[in-house]
C-alpha cells in the first residue's frame, strides 16, 4: 500500500464513498458517491472549503484508477457520483486517461448516469459527449450575485462564466446541476434567504437540477475562525424549509438539498428538538419533489427563528438594497 508522506494517508483509497438514494428520471435508485483523493483543486481559495486539505500530490492516473476500482468493488450502482476536491475536467487534477478509464468502466458495468463537478473554466474540457450513459455536471455557482461570490466566498469567477459553461453543456445534451450556498458568511439569515431565492430565479433556465447547500463549517477554514469567534451561525433549518417551499413557485427544475451534518452546531440547525424530523423532511422532499412533505412541520422554535431574522435585520444597515439588487 502506498502512503502519502505529507499526510500519512494512502493515495490508493478514496477519501470516502457511500451508497445513497438518488432520483433518476422520476425513479428512486441506488447512487454510489465516491470522493476521490486527487492532486487537489487548482483554485483552493474559497473561504469555506474543507476539501482543500484532502489532496495528495502523488495521486496520478494509476492511483485514481485504484481508488475508483476499490469503491466500485463494493457496489454496482445505477448512478455514479464522482467528486474530487476540485474539478473533474481539470486535466492537472484528473488526468485525461483516468477520465477515459472511468467512462469505459461505466459502460462495462451498465451504470445509467454519471454525475461529476467542475468549475466553469474546465467544463470545456468535457470529454464525455455522446456516451451511452447520461451525464450531469455540477457547477458550484454558490450565488448569482457577483458581489457576494467574490467578497463572501472568494470563488474567482463571474455569473457570466457560469452561464457560458452551462450553455455549452446544454448544447451538448449534458445536464447541468447548479449548486447554491445557503448563507455564505457576512449575510444575515434574511439576506441569505433572499440571495438563495434570487439565485434560483437567475439560474433556473440554465439548470436541470438546483442543489441548495446550507453552509457547513469545516475545520481549518477561514469560516471556522468566524464561527469560533461567534461571528457566524450556520443557517436555521427553517430557512432551508422556507427556501424550498418558495422555490417550487419559481422553477420547475428539480430542487434538491442534503443538509450535511444537520443538527450539529457546525451545520444547519434549529433548536435541537426538531432538527431530525425537519432534516428528514428536507431529504424526502429532495427525493420525491413533493412540497406537501414540507407542510406539517412545526416546533416552538419557529417563533425564535422569526424573531432572530427580524432583530438581526434591524441591527444591520440595508444590505439587501445596497448589494442584492
Ligand atoms: Zn425546534
mmCIF file of N, CA and C in Angstrom, residues 42-178:
data_model
loop_
_atom_site.group_PDB
_atom_site.id
_atom_site.type_symbol
_atom_site.label_atom_id
_atom_site.label_comp_id
_atom_site.label_asym_id
_atom_site.label_seq_id
_atom_site.Cartn_x
_atom_site.Cartn_y
_atom_site.Cartn_z
ATOM 1 N N UNK A 42 -7.271 23.376 -8.268
ATOM 2 C CA UNK A 42 -6.277 24.348 -8.745
ATOM 3 C C UNK A 42 -6.535 25.738 -8.180
ATOM 4 N N UNK A 43 -7.744 25.979 -7.703
ATOM 5 C CA UNK A 43 -8.100 27.291 -7.170
ATOM 6 C C UNK A 43 -7.787 27.351 -5.670
ATOM 7 N N UNK A 44 -8.475 26.552 -4.891
ATOM 8 C CA UNK A 44 -8.189 26.366 -3.471
ATOM 9 C C UNK A 44 -8.212 27.653 -2.636
ATOM 10 N N UNK A 45 -9.097 28.567 -2.967
ATOM 11 C CA UNK A 45 -9.124 29.835 -2.221
ATOM 12 C C UNK A 45 -10.487 30.150 -1.617
ATOM 13 N N UNK A 46 -11.462 29.231 -1.753
ATOM 14 C CA UNK A 46 -12.794 29.536 -1.231
ATOM 15 C C UNK A 46 -12.782 29.535 0.309
ATOM 16 N N UNK A 47 -13.509 30.489 0.888
ATOM 17 C CA UNK A 47 -13.429 30.722 2.326
ATOM 18 C C UNK A 47 -13.965 29.575 3.185
ATOM 19 N N UNK A 48 -14.849 28.753 2.595
ATOM 20 C CA UNK A 48 -15.433 27.702 3.431
ATOM 21 C C UNK A 48 -15.126 26.311 2.905
ATOM 22 N N UNK A 49 -14.089 26.190 2.094
ATOM 23 C CA UNK A 49 -13.818 24.876 1.504
ATOM 24 C C UNK A 49 -12.949 24.032 2.428
ATOM 25 N N UNK A 50 -13.507 22.892 2.835
ATOM 26 C CA UNK A 50 -12.767 21.981 3.700
ATOM 27 C C UNK A 50 -12.042 20.912 2.903
ATOM 28 N N UNK A 51 -12.350 20.827 1.604
ATOM 29 C CA UNK A 51 -11.729 19.786 0.778
ATOM 30 C C UNK A 51 -10.271 20.112 0.455
ATOM 31 N N UNK A 52 -9.896 21.381 0.634
ATOM 32 C CA UNK A 52 -8.543 21.758 0.240
ATOM 33 C C UNK A 52 -7.482 21.003 1.060
ATOM 34 N N UNK A 53 -7.926 20.352 2.160
ATOM 35 C CA UNK A 53 -6.959 19.568 2.945
ATOM 36 C C UNK A 53 -6.847 18.134 2.430
ATOM 37 N N UNK A 54 -7.815 17.714 1.616
ATOM 38 C CA UNK A 54 -7.911 16.310 1.225
ATOM 39 C C UNK A 54 -7.185 16.014 -0.086
ATOM 40 N N UNK A 55 -6.024 16.563 -0.282
ATOM 41 C CA UNK A 55 -5.343 16.304 -1.542
ATOM 42 C C UNK A 55 -4.042 15.539 -1.304
ATOM 43 N N UNK A 56 -3.515 14.953 -2.362
ATOM 44 C CA UNK A 56 -2.232 14.251 -2.298
ATOM 45 C C UNK A 56 -1.540 14.441 -3.641
ATOM 46 N N UNK A 57 -0.397 15.086 -3.616
ATOM 47 C CA UNK A 57 0.347 15.359 -4.852
ATOM 48 C C UNK A 57 0.647 14.074 -5.632
ATOM 49 N N UNK A 58 0.750 12.950 -4.894
ATOM 50 C CA UNK A 58 1.135 11.680 -5.526
ATOM 51 C C UNK A 58 -0.007 11.052 -6.314
ATOM 52 N N UNK A 59 -1.215 11.584 -6.187
ATOM 53 C CA UNK A 59 -2.375 10.937 -6.816
ATOM 54 C C UNK A 59 -2.397 11.186 -8.321
ATOM 55 N N UNK A 60 -1.881 10.229 -9.079
ATOM 56 C CA UNK A 60 -1.892 10.314 -10.536
ATOM 57 C C UNK A 60 -2.898 9.335 -11.105
ATOM 58 N N UNK A 61 -2.773 9.078 -12.407
ATOM 59 C CA UNK A 61 -3.724 8.206 -13.110
ATOM 60 C C UNK A 61 -3.849 6.827 -12.432
ATOM 61 N N UNK A 62 -2.693 6.204 -12.133
ATOM 62 C CA UNK A 62 -2.702 4.848 -11.579
ATOM 63 C C UNK A 62 -3.410 4.810 -10.214
ATOM 64 N N UNK A 63 -3.112 5.780 -9.371
ATOM 65 C CA UNK A 63 -3.705 5.809 -8.030
ATOM 66 C C UNK A 63 -5.207 6.075 -8.100
ATOM 67 N N UNK A 64 -5.608 6.958 -9.015
ATOM 68 C CA UNK A 64 -7.045 7.262 -9.139
ATOM 69 C C UNK A 64 -7.815 6.026 -9.607
ATOM 70 N N UNK A 65 -7.208 5.261 -10.545
ATOM 71 C CA UNK A 65 -7.876 4.029 -11.012
ATOM 72 C C UNK A 65 -8.105 3.087 -9.838
ATOM 73 N N UNK A 66 -7.063 2.944 -8.980
ATOM 74 C CA UNK A 66 -7.193 2.045 -7.822
ATOM 75 C C UNK A 66 -8.289 2.536 -6.879
ATOM 76 N N UNK A 67 -8.369 3.847 -6.678
ATOM 77 C CA UNK A 67 -9.409 4.413 -5.794
ATOM 78 C C UNK A 67 -10.809 4.110 -6.325
ATOM 79 N N UNK A 68 -10.981 4.309 -7.641
ATOM 80 C CA UNK A 68 -12.305 4.080 -8.238
ATOM 81 C C UNK A 68 -12.669 2.596 -8.193
ATOM 82 N N UNK A 69 -11.694 1.741 -8.577
ATOM 83 C CA UNK A 69 -11.948 0.291 -8.561
ATOM 84 C C UNK A 69 -12.344 -0.178 -7.169
ATOM 85 N N UNK A 70 -11.673 0.374 -6.158
ATOM 86 C CA UNK A 70 -11.949 -0.030 -4.774
ATOM 87 C C UNK A 70 -13.398 0.293 -4.410
ATOM 88 N N UNK A 71 -13.833 1.494 -4.749
ATOM 89 C CA UNK A 71 -15.219 1.884 -4.419
ATOM 90 C C UNK A 71 -16.214 1.039 -5.216
ATOM 91 N N UNK A 72 -15.921 0.833 -6.506
ATOM 92 C CA UNK A 72 -16.861 0.085 -7.354
ATOM 93 C C UNK A 72 -16.915 -1.401 -6.986
ATOM 94 N N UNK A 73 -15.871 -1.908 -6.305
ATOM 95 C CA UNK A 73 -15.878 -3.338 -5.942
ATOM 96 C C UNK A 73 -16.915 -3.595 -4.849
ATOM 97 N N UNK A 74 -17.398 -2.557 -4.187
ATOM 98 C CA UNK A 74 -18.377 -2.732 -3.111
ATOM 99 C C UNK A 74 -19.818 -2.751 -3.603
ATOM 100 N N UNK A 75 -20.060 -2.101 -4.743
ATOM 101 C CA UNK A 75 -21.457 -1.985 -5.183
ATOM 102 C C UNK A 75 -21.515 -1.559 -6.645
ATOM 103 N N UNK A 76 -22.384 -2.193 -7.413
ATOM 104 C CA UNK A 76 -22.628 -1.719 -8.782
ATOM 105 C C UNK A 76 -23.876 -0.857 -8.739
ATOM 106 N N UNK A 77 -23.733 0.433 -8.795
ATOM 107 C CA UNK A 77 -24.903 1.319 -8.607
ATOM 108 C C UNK A 77 -25.610 1.636 -9.927
ATOM 109 N N UNK A 78 -26.756 2.303 -9.846
ATOM 110 C CA UNK A 78 -27.433 2.806 -11.046
ATOM 111 C C UNK A 78 -26.830 4.151 -11.445
ATOM 112 N N UNK A 79 -26.469 4.921 -10.407
ATOM 113 C CA UNK A 79 -25.881 6.252 -10.650
ATOM 114 C C UNK A 79 -24.528 6.308 -9.955
ATOM 115 N N UNK A 80 -23.532 6.846 -10.638
ATOM 116 C CA UNK A 80 -22.203 7.014 -10.043
ATOM 117 C C UNK A 80 -21.912 8.510 -9.928
ATOM 118 N N UNK A 81 -21.651 8.934 -8.701
ATOM 119 C CA UNK A 81 -21.319 10.344 -8.468
ATOM 120 C C UNK A 81 -19.849 10.386 -8.103
ATOM 121 N N UNK A 82 -19.046 11.099 -8.877
ATOM 122 C CA UNK A 82 -17.622 11.219 -8.544
ATOM 123 C C UNK A 82 -17.324 12.664 -8.180
ATOM 124 N N UNK A 83 -16.895 12.861 -6.946
ATOM 125 C CA UNK A 83 -16.476 14.198 -6.521
ATOM 126 C C UNK A 83 -14.977 14.179 -6.292
ATOM 127 N N UNK A 84 -14.342 15.285 -6.574
ATOM 128 C CA UNK A 84 -12.933 15.434 -6.227
ATOM 129 C C UNK A 84 -12.911 16.662 -5.323
ATOM 130 N N UNK A 85 -11.737 17.066 -4.889
ATOM 131 C CA UNK A 85 -11.744 18.297 -4.081
ATOM 132 C C UNK A 85 -11.846 19.509 -4.982
ATOM 133 N N UNK A 86 -11.808 19.284 -6.305
ATOM 134 C CA UNK A 86 -11.870 20.413 -7.243
ATOM 135 C C UNK A 86 -12.747 20.128 -8.439
ATOM 136 N N UNK A 87 -12.109 19.949 -9.613
ATOM 137 C CA UNK A 87 -12.860 19.839 -10.863
ATOM 138 C C UNK A 87 -12.504 18.568 -11.632
ATOM 139 N N UNK A 88 -13.524 17.797 -11.986
ATOM 140 C CA UNK A 88 -13.315 16.543 -12.721
ATOM 141 C C UNK A 88 -12.687 16.795 -14.094
ATOM 142 N N UNK A 89 -12.945 17.961 -14.685
ATOM 143 C CA UNK A 89 -12.416 18.235 -16.035
ATOM 144 C C UNK A 89 -11.153 19.093 -16.020
ATOM 145 N N UNK A 90 -10.562 19.269 -14.836
ATOM 146 C CA UNK A 90 -9.270 19.963 -14.745
ATOM 147 C C UNK A 90 -8.192 18.912 -15.048
ATOM 148 N N UNK A 91 -7.542 19.035 -16.202
ATOM 149 C CA UNK A 91 -6.592 17.999 -16.636
ATOM 150 C C UNK A 91 -5.393 17.837 -15.696
ATOM 151 N N UNK A 92 -5.078 18.891 -14.948
ATOM 152 C CA UNK A 92 -3.978 18.784 -13.986
ATOM 153 C C UNK A 92 -4.406 17.904 -12.800
ATOM 154 N N UNK A 93 -5.662 18.093 -12.389
ATOM 155 C CA UNK A 93 -6.151 17.367 -11.217
ATOM 156 C C UNK A 93 -6.602 15.946 -11.564
ATOM 157 N N UNK A 94 -7.309 15.806 -12.679
ATOM 158 C CA UNK A 94 -7.841 14.492 -13.087
ATOM 159 C C UNK A 94 -7.334 14.193 -14.503
ATOM 160 N N UNK A 95 -6.317 13.304 -14.632
ATOM 161 C CA UNK A 95 -5.722 13.044 -15.952
ATOM 162 C C UNK A 95 -6.759 12.543 -16.964
ATOM 163 N N UNK A 96 -6.579 12.972 -18.224
ATOM 164 C CA UNK A 96 -7.496 12.594 -19.307
ATOM 165 C C UNK A 96 -7.635 11.069 -19.379
ATOM 166 N N UNK A 97 -6.511 10.358 -19.237
ATOM 167 C CA UNK A 97 -6.542 8.892 -19.349
ATOM 168 C C UNK A 97 -7.411 8.267 -18.251
ATOM 169 N N UNK A 98 -7.388 8.855 -17.064
ATOM 170 C CA UNK A 98 -8.239 8.343 -15.983
ATOM 171 C C UNK A 98 -9.711 8.583 -16.309
ATOM 172 N N UNK A 99 -10.007 9.722 -16.894
ATOM 173 C CA UNK A 99 -11.414 10.004 -17.242
ATOM 174 C C UNK A 99 -11.908 8.968 -18.258
ATOM 175 N N UNK A 100 -11.052 8.678 -19.267
ATOM 176 C CA UNK A 100 -11.456 7.684 -20.282
ATOM 177 C C UNK A 100 -11.692 6.319 -19.629
ATOM 178 N N UNK A 101 -10.837 5.973 -18.674
ATOM 179 C CA UNK A 101 -10.966 4.715 -17.942
ATOM 180 C C UNK A 101 -12.323 4.667 -17.213
ATOM 181 N N UNK A 102 -12.663 5.805 -16.606
ATOM 182 C CA UNK A 102 -13.940 5.901 -15.870
ATOM 183 C C UNK A 102 -15.115 5.648 -16.817
ATOM 184 N N UNK A 103 -15.080 6.264 -17.999
ATOM 185 C CA UNK A 103 -16.194 6.112 -18.954
ATOM 186 C C UNK A 103 -16.315 4.645 -19.402
ATOM 187 N N UNK A 104 -15.144 4.008 -19.647
ATOM 188 C CA UNK A 104 -15.172 2.588 -20.065
ATOM 189 C C UNK A 104 -15.794 1.736 -18.968
ATOM 190 N N UNK A 105 -15.398 1.979 -17.715
ATOM 191 C CA UNK A 105 -15.923 1.237 -16.556
ATOM 192 C C UNK A 105 -17.447 1.371 -16.477
ATOM 193 N N UNK A 106 -17.934 2.608 -16.665
ATOM 194 C CA UNK A 106 -19.367 2.879 -16.555
ATOM 195 C C UNK A 106 -20.121 2.088 -17.627
ATOM 196 N N UNK A 107 -19.556 2.065 -18.841
ATOM 197 C CA UNK A 107 -20.217 1.317 -19.930
ATOM 198 C C UNK A 107 -20.183 -0.176 -19.645
ATOM 199 N N UNK A 108 -19.041 -0.669 -19.193
ATOM 200 C CA UNK A 108 -18.879 -2.095 -18.861
ATOM 201 C C UNK A 108 -19.903 -2.536 -17.819
ATOM 202 N N UNK A 109 -20.081 -1.715 -16.778
ATOM 203 C CA UNK A 109 -20.956 -2.081 -15.653
ATOM 204 C C UNK A 109 -22.425 -1.743 -15.911
ATOM 205 N N UNK A 110 -22.712 -1.067 -17.015
ATOM 206 C CA UNK A 110 -24.098 -0.713 -17.336
ATOM 207 C C UNK A 110 -24.683 0.321 -16.391
ATOM 208 N N UNK A 111 -23.841 1.214 -15.871
ATOM 209 C CA UNK A 111 -24.318 2.288 -14.983
ATOM 210 C C UNK A 111 -25.063 3.314 -15.845
ATOM 211 N N UNK A 112 -26.219 3.808 -15.358
ATOM 212 C CA UNK A 112 -27.076 4.670 -16.191
ATOM 213 C C UNK A 112 -26.631 6.118 -16.253
ATOM 214 N N UNK A 113 -25.995 6.586 -15.165
ATOM 215 C CA UNK A 113 -25.715 8.024 -15.126
ATOM 216 C C UNK A 113 -24.451 8.328 -14.325
ATOM 217 N N UNK A 114 -23.704 9.306 -14.845
ATOM 218 C CA UNK A 114 -22.508 9.790 -14.149
ATOM 219 C C UNK A 114 -22.741 11.240 -13.738
ATOM 220 N N UNK A 115 -22.472 11.542 -12.474
ATOM 221 C CA UNK A 115 -22.557 12.933 -12.003
ATOM 222 C C UNK A 115 -21.169 13.358 -11.526
ATOM 223 N N UNK A 116 -20.682 14.456 -12.064
ATOM 224 C CA UNK A 116 -19.371 14.975 -11.639
ATOM 225 C C UNK A 116 -19.498 16.469 -11.358
ATOM 226 N N UNK A 117 -18.413 17.077 -10.885
ATOM 227 C CA UNK A 117 -18.422 18.517 -10.597
ATOM 228 C C UNK A 117 -17.254 19.195 -11.290
ATOM 229 N N UNK A 118 -17.455 20.445 -11.647
ATOM 230 C CA UNK A 118 -16.349 21.188 -12.269
ATOM 231 C C UNK A 118 -16.542 22.689 -12.120
ATOM 232 N N UNK A 119 -15.434 23.394 -11.960
ATOM 233 C CA UNK A 119 -15.505 24.848 -12.075
ATOM 234 C C UNK A 119 -15.774 25.176 -13.544
ATOM 235 N N UNK A 120 -16.407 26.330 -13.819
ATOM 236 C CA UNK A 120 -16.807 26.643 -15.198
ATOM 237 C C UNK A 120 -15.649 26.630 -16.202
ATOM 238 N N UNK A 121 -14.458 27.110 -15.786
ATOM 239 C CA UNK A 121 -13.358 27.229 -16.754
ATOM 240 C C UNK A 121 -12.896 25.890 -17.310
ATOM 241 N N UNK A 122 -13.173 24.771 -16.603
ATOM 242 C CA UNK A 122 -12.720 23.454 -17.078
ATOM 243 C C UNK A 122 -13.810 22.684 -17.813
ATOM 244 N N UNK A 123 -15.028 23.203 -17.772
ATOM 245 C CA UNK A 123 -16.165 22.488 -18.368
ATOM 246 C C UNK A 123 -15.926 22.217 -19.855
ATOM 247 N N UNK A 124 -15.169 23.129 -20.495
ATOM 248 C CA UNK A 124 -14.944 22.993 -21.938
ATOM 249 C C UNK A 124 -13.995 21.838 -22.272
ATOM 250 N N UNK A 125 -13.356 21.252 -21.235
ATOM 251 C CA UNK A 125 -12.538 20.043 -21.432
ATOM 252 C C UNK A 125 -13.396 18.786 -21.387
ATOM 253 N N UNK A 126 -14.695 18.956 -21.209
ATOM 254 C CA UNK A 126 -15.596 17.807 -21.049
ATOM 255 C C UNK A 126 -15.433 16.858 -22.228
ATOM 256 N N UNK A 127 -15.049 15.587 -21.926
ATOM 257 C CA UNK A 127 -14.780 14.620 -22.992
ATOM 258 C C UNK A 127 -15.724 13.425 -22.932
ATOM 259 N N UNK A 128 -16.903 13.626 -22.293
ATOM 260 C CA UNK A 128 -17.864 12.521 -22.253
ATOM 261 C C UNK A 128 -19.153 12.932 -22.975
ATOM 262 N N UNK A 129 -18.967 13.465 -24.177
ATOM 263 C CA UNK A 129 -20.118 13.814 -25.001
ATOM 264 C C UNK A 129 -20.540 12.557 -25.765
ATOM 265 N N UNK A 130 -21.822 12.448 -26.059
ATOM 266 C CA UNK A 130 -22.355 11.314 -26.841
ATOM 267 C C UNK A 130 -21.986 9.944 -26.280
ATOM 268 N N UNK A 131 -22.148 9.760 -24.987
ATOM 269 C CA UNK A 131 -21.851 8.454 -24.392
ATOM 270 C C UNK A 131 -23.146 7.634 -24.322
ATOM 271 N N UNK A 132 -22.993 6.351 -23.924
ATOM 272 C CA UNK A 132 -24.179 5.504 -23.777
ATOM 273 C C UNK A 132 -24.831 5.645 -22.412
ATOM 274 N N UNK A 133 -24.385 6.616 -21.641
ATOM 275 C CA UNK A 133 -24.983 6.867 -20.333
ATOM 276 C C UNK A 133 -25.221 8.370 -20.193
ATOM 277 N N UNK A 134 -26.115 8.736 -19.265
ATOM 278 C CA UNK A 134 -26.387 10.165 -19.039
ATOM 279 C C UNK A 134 -25.258 10.795 -18.235
ATOM 280 N N UNK A 135 -25.042 12.047 -18.485
ATOM 281 C CA UNK A 135 -24.011 12.774 -17.723
ATOM 282 C C UNK A 135 -24.626 14.038 -17.141
ATOM 283 N N UNK A 136 -24.287 14.308 -15.894
ATOM 284 C CA UNK A 136 -24.710 15.569 -15.277
ATOM 285 C C UNK A 136 -23.473 16.228 -14.670
ATOM 286 N N UNK A 137 -23.314 17.498 -14.948
ATOM 287 C CA UNK A 137 -22.156 18.214 -14.414
ATOM 288 C C UNK A 137 -22.627 19.261 -13.412
ATOM 289 N N UNK A 138 -22.100 19.169 -12.206
ATOM 290 C CA UNK A 138 -22.439 20.125 -11.160
ATOM 291 C C UNK A 138 -21.470 21.303 -11.186
ATOM 292 N N UNK A 139 -22.020 22.494 -11.131
ATOM 293 C CA UNK A 139 -21.176 23.691 -11.082
ATOM 294 C C UNK A 139 -21.500 24.452 -9.792
ATOM 295 N N UNK A 140 -20.473 24.720 -8.997
ATOM 296 C CA UNK A 140 -20.690 25.447 -7.727
ATOM 297 C C UNK A 140 -20.793 26.941 -7.967
ATOM 298 N N UNK A 141 -21.946 27.358 -8.456
ATOM 299 C CA UNK A 141 -22.167 28.795 -8.693
ATOM 300 C C UNK A 141 -22.223 29.527 -7.347
ATOM 301 N N UNK A 142 -22.825 28.890 -6.362
ATOM 302 C CA UNK A 142 -22.991 29.374 -4.982
ATOM 303 C C UNK A 142 -24.008 30.510 -4.857
ATOM 304 N N UNK A 143 -23.924 31.524 -5.692
ATOM 305 C CA UNK A 143 -24.905 32.617 -5.712
ATOM 306 C C UNK A 143 -24.855 33.268 -7.090
ATOM 307 N N UNK A 144 -25.973 33.817 -7.520
ATOM 308 C CA UNK A 144 -25.966 34.507 -8.816
ATOM 309 C C UNK A 144 -25.385 35.912 -8.671
ATOM 310 N N UNK A 145 -25.152 36.347 -7.425
ATOM 311 C CA UNK A 145 -24.683 37.712 -7.166
ATOM 312 C C UNK A 145 -23.146 37.769 -7.189
ATOM 313 N N UNK A 146 -22.591 38.513 -8.169
ATOM 314 C CA UNK A 146 -21.134 38.571 -8.317
ATOM 315 C C UNK A 146 -20.446 39.180 -7.091
ATOM 316 N N UNK A 147 -21.108 40.165 -6.458
ATOM 317 C CA UNK A 147 -20.502 40.804 -5.277
ATOM 318 C C UNK A 147 -20.321 39.790 -4.145
ATOM 319 N N UNK A 148 -21.370 39.020 -3.870
ATOM 320 C CA UNK A 148 -21.300 38.036 -2.773
ATOM 321 C C UNK A 148 -20.318 36.915 -3.121
ATOM 322 N N UNK A 149 -20.374 36.436 -4.393
ATOM 323 C CA UNK A 149 -19.466 35.338 -4.790
ATOM 324 C C UNK A 149 -18.011 35.759 -4.641
ATOM 325 N N UNK A 150 -17.736 37.023 -4.984
ATOM 326 C CA UNK A 150 -16.350 37.481 -4.910
ATOM 327 C C UNK A 150 -15.920 37.795 -3.469
ATOM 328 N N UNK A 151 -16.784 38.511 -2.733
ATOM 329 C CA UNK A 151 -16.361 39.018 -1.419
ATOM 330 C C UNK A 151 -16.683 38.105 -0.236
ATOM 331 N N UNK A 152 -17.713 37.285 -0.354
ATOM 332 C CA UNK A 152 -18.097 36.433 0.781
ATOM 333 C C UNK A 152 -17.690 34.976 0.569
ATOM 334 N N UNK A 153 -17.345 34.602 -0.662
ATOM 335 C CA UNK A 153 -16.972 33.214 -0.935
ATOM 336 C C UNK A 153 -15.550 33.132 -1.512
ATOM 337 N N UNK A 154 -15.149 34.154 -2.247
ATOM 338 C CA UNK A 154 -13.850 34.191 -2.937
ATOM 339 C C UNK A 154 -13.734 33.079 -3.981
ATOM 340 N N UNK A 155 -14.756 32.982 -4.801
ATOM 341 C CA UNK A 155 -14.863 31.871 -5.741
ATOM 342 C C UNK A 155 -14.029 32.083 -7.004
ATOM 343 N N UNK A 156 -13.833 33.324 -7.388
ATOM 344 C CA UNK A 156 -12.935 33.579 -8.517
ATOM 345 C C UNK A 156 -13.531 33.407 -9.902
ATOM 346 N N UNK A 157 -14.845 33.414 -10.031
ATOM 347 C CA UNK A 157 -15.437 33.501 -11.373
ATOM 348 C C UNK A 157 -16.744 34.273 -11.321
ATOM 349 N N UNK A 158 -17.211 34.670 -12.501
ATOM 350 C CA UNK A 158 -18.401 35.524 -12.566
ATOM 351 C C UNK A 158 -19.631 34.717 -13.000
ATOM 352 N N UNK A 159 -20.794 35.306 -12.776
ATOM 353 C CA UNK A 159 -22.040 34.656 -13.206
ATOM 354 C C UNK A 159 -21.981 34.394 -14.714
ATOM 355 N N UNK A 160 -21.409 35.340 -15.462
ATOM 356 C CA UNK A 160 -21.342 35.171 -16.927
ATOM 357 C C UNK A 160 -20.480 33.963 -17.307
ATOM 358 N N UNK A 161 -19.452 33.619 -16.497
ATOM 359 C CA UNK A 161 -18.630 32.420 -16.773
ATOM 360 C C UNK A 161 -19.472 31.158 -16.589
ATOM 361 N N UNK A 162 -20.292 31.184 -15.535
ATOM 362 C CA UNK A 162 -21.198 30.050 -15.278
ATOM 363 C C UNK A 162 -22.180 29.873 -16.441
ATOM 364 N N UNK A 163 -22.734 30.995 -16.914
ATOM 365 C CA UNK A 163 -23.729 30.924 -17.997
ATOM 366 C C UNK A 163 -23.097 30.296 -19.249
ATOM 367 N N UNK A 164 -21.881 30.729 -19.603
ATOM 368 C CA UNK A 164 -21.214 30.172 -20.794
ATOM 369 C C UNK A 164 -20.992 28.665 -20.634
ATOM 370 N N UNK A 165 -20.548 28.252 -19.452
ATOM 371 C CA UNK A 165 -20.289 26.824 -19.206
ATOM 372 C C UNK A 165 -21.592 26.028 -19.268
ATOM 373 N N UNK A 166 -22.648 26.556 -18.646
ATOM 374 C CA UNK A 166 -23.935 25.847 -18.619
ATOM 375 C C UNK A 166 -24.509 25.733 -20.034
ATOM 376 N N UNK A 167 -24.386 26.792 -20.802
ATOM 377 C CA UNK A 167 -24.913 26.754 -22.180
ATOM 378 C C UNK A 167 -24.142 25.750 -23.037
ATOM 379 N N UNK A 168 -22.836 25.675 -22.833
ATOM 380 C CA UNK A 168 -22.009 24.697 -23.564
ATOM 381 C C UNK A 168 -22.473 23.265 -23.252
ATOM 382 N N UNK A 169 -22.716 23.001 -21.960
ATOM 383 C CA UNK A 169 -23.136 21.647 -21.563
ATOM 384 C C UNK A 169 -24.511 21.322 -22.150
ATOM 385 N N UNK A 170 -25.442 22.263 -22.031
ATOM 386 C CA UNK A 170 -26.804 22.032 -22.522
ATOM 387 C C UNK A 170 -26.796 21.767 -24.031
ATOM 388 N N UNK A 171 -25.980 22.544 -24.748
ATOM 389 C CA UNK A 171 -25.874 22.372 -26.212
ATOM 390 C C UNK A 171 -25.386 20.966 -26.550
ATOM 391 N N UNK A 172 -24.595 20.382 -25.651
ATOM 392 C CA UNK A 172 -24.056 19.040 -25.881
ATOM 393 C C UNK A 172 -24.851 17.951 -25.159
ATOM 394 N N UNK A 173 -26.107 18.254 -24.832
ATOM 395 C CA UNK A 173 -27.027 17.287 -24.196
ATOM 396 C C UNK A 173 -26.540 16.765 -22.851
ATOM 397 N N UNK A 174 -25.802 17.578 -22.143
ATOM 398 C CA UNK A 174 -25.361 17.193 -20.799
ATOM 399 C C UNK A 174 -26.154 18.015 -19.782
ATOM 400 N N UNK A 175 -26.640 17.312 -18.736
ATOM 401 C CA UNK A 175 -27.446 18.008 -17.734
ATOM 402 C C UNK A 175 -26.586 18.902 -16.849
ATOM 403 N N UNK A 176 -27.190 19.985 -16.408
ATOM 404 C CA UNK A 176 -26.489 20.925 -15.525
ATOM 405 C C UNK A 176 -27.114 20.880 -14.141
ATOM 406 N N UNK A 177 -26.273 20.650 -13.140
ATOM 407 C CA UNK A 177 -26.708 20.722 -11.750
ATOM 408 C C UNK A 177 -26.029 21.945 -11.143
ATOM 409 N N UNK A 178 -26.814 22.895 -10.706
ATOM 410 C CA UNK A 178 -26.234 24.118 -10.152
ATOM 411 C C UNK A 178 -26.261 24.060 -8.629
#
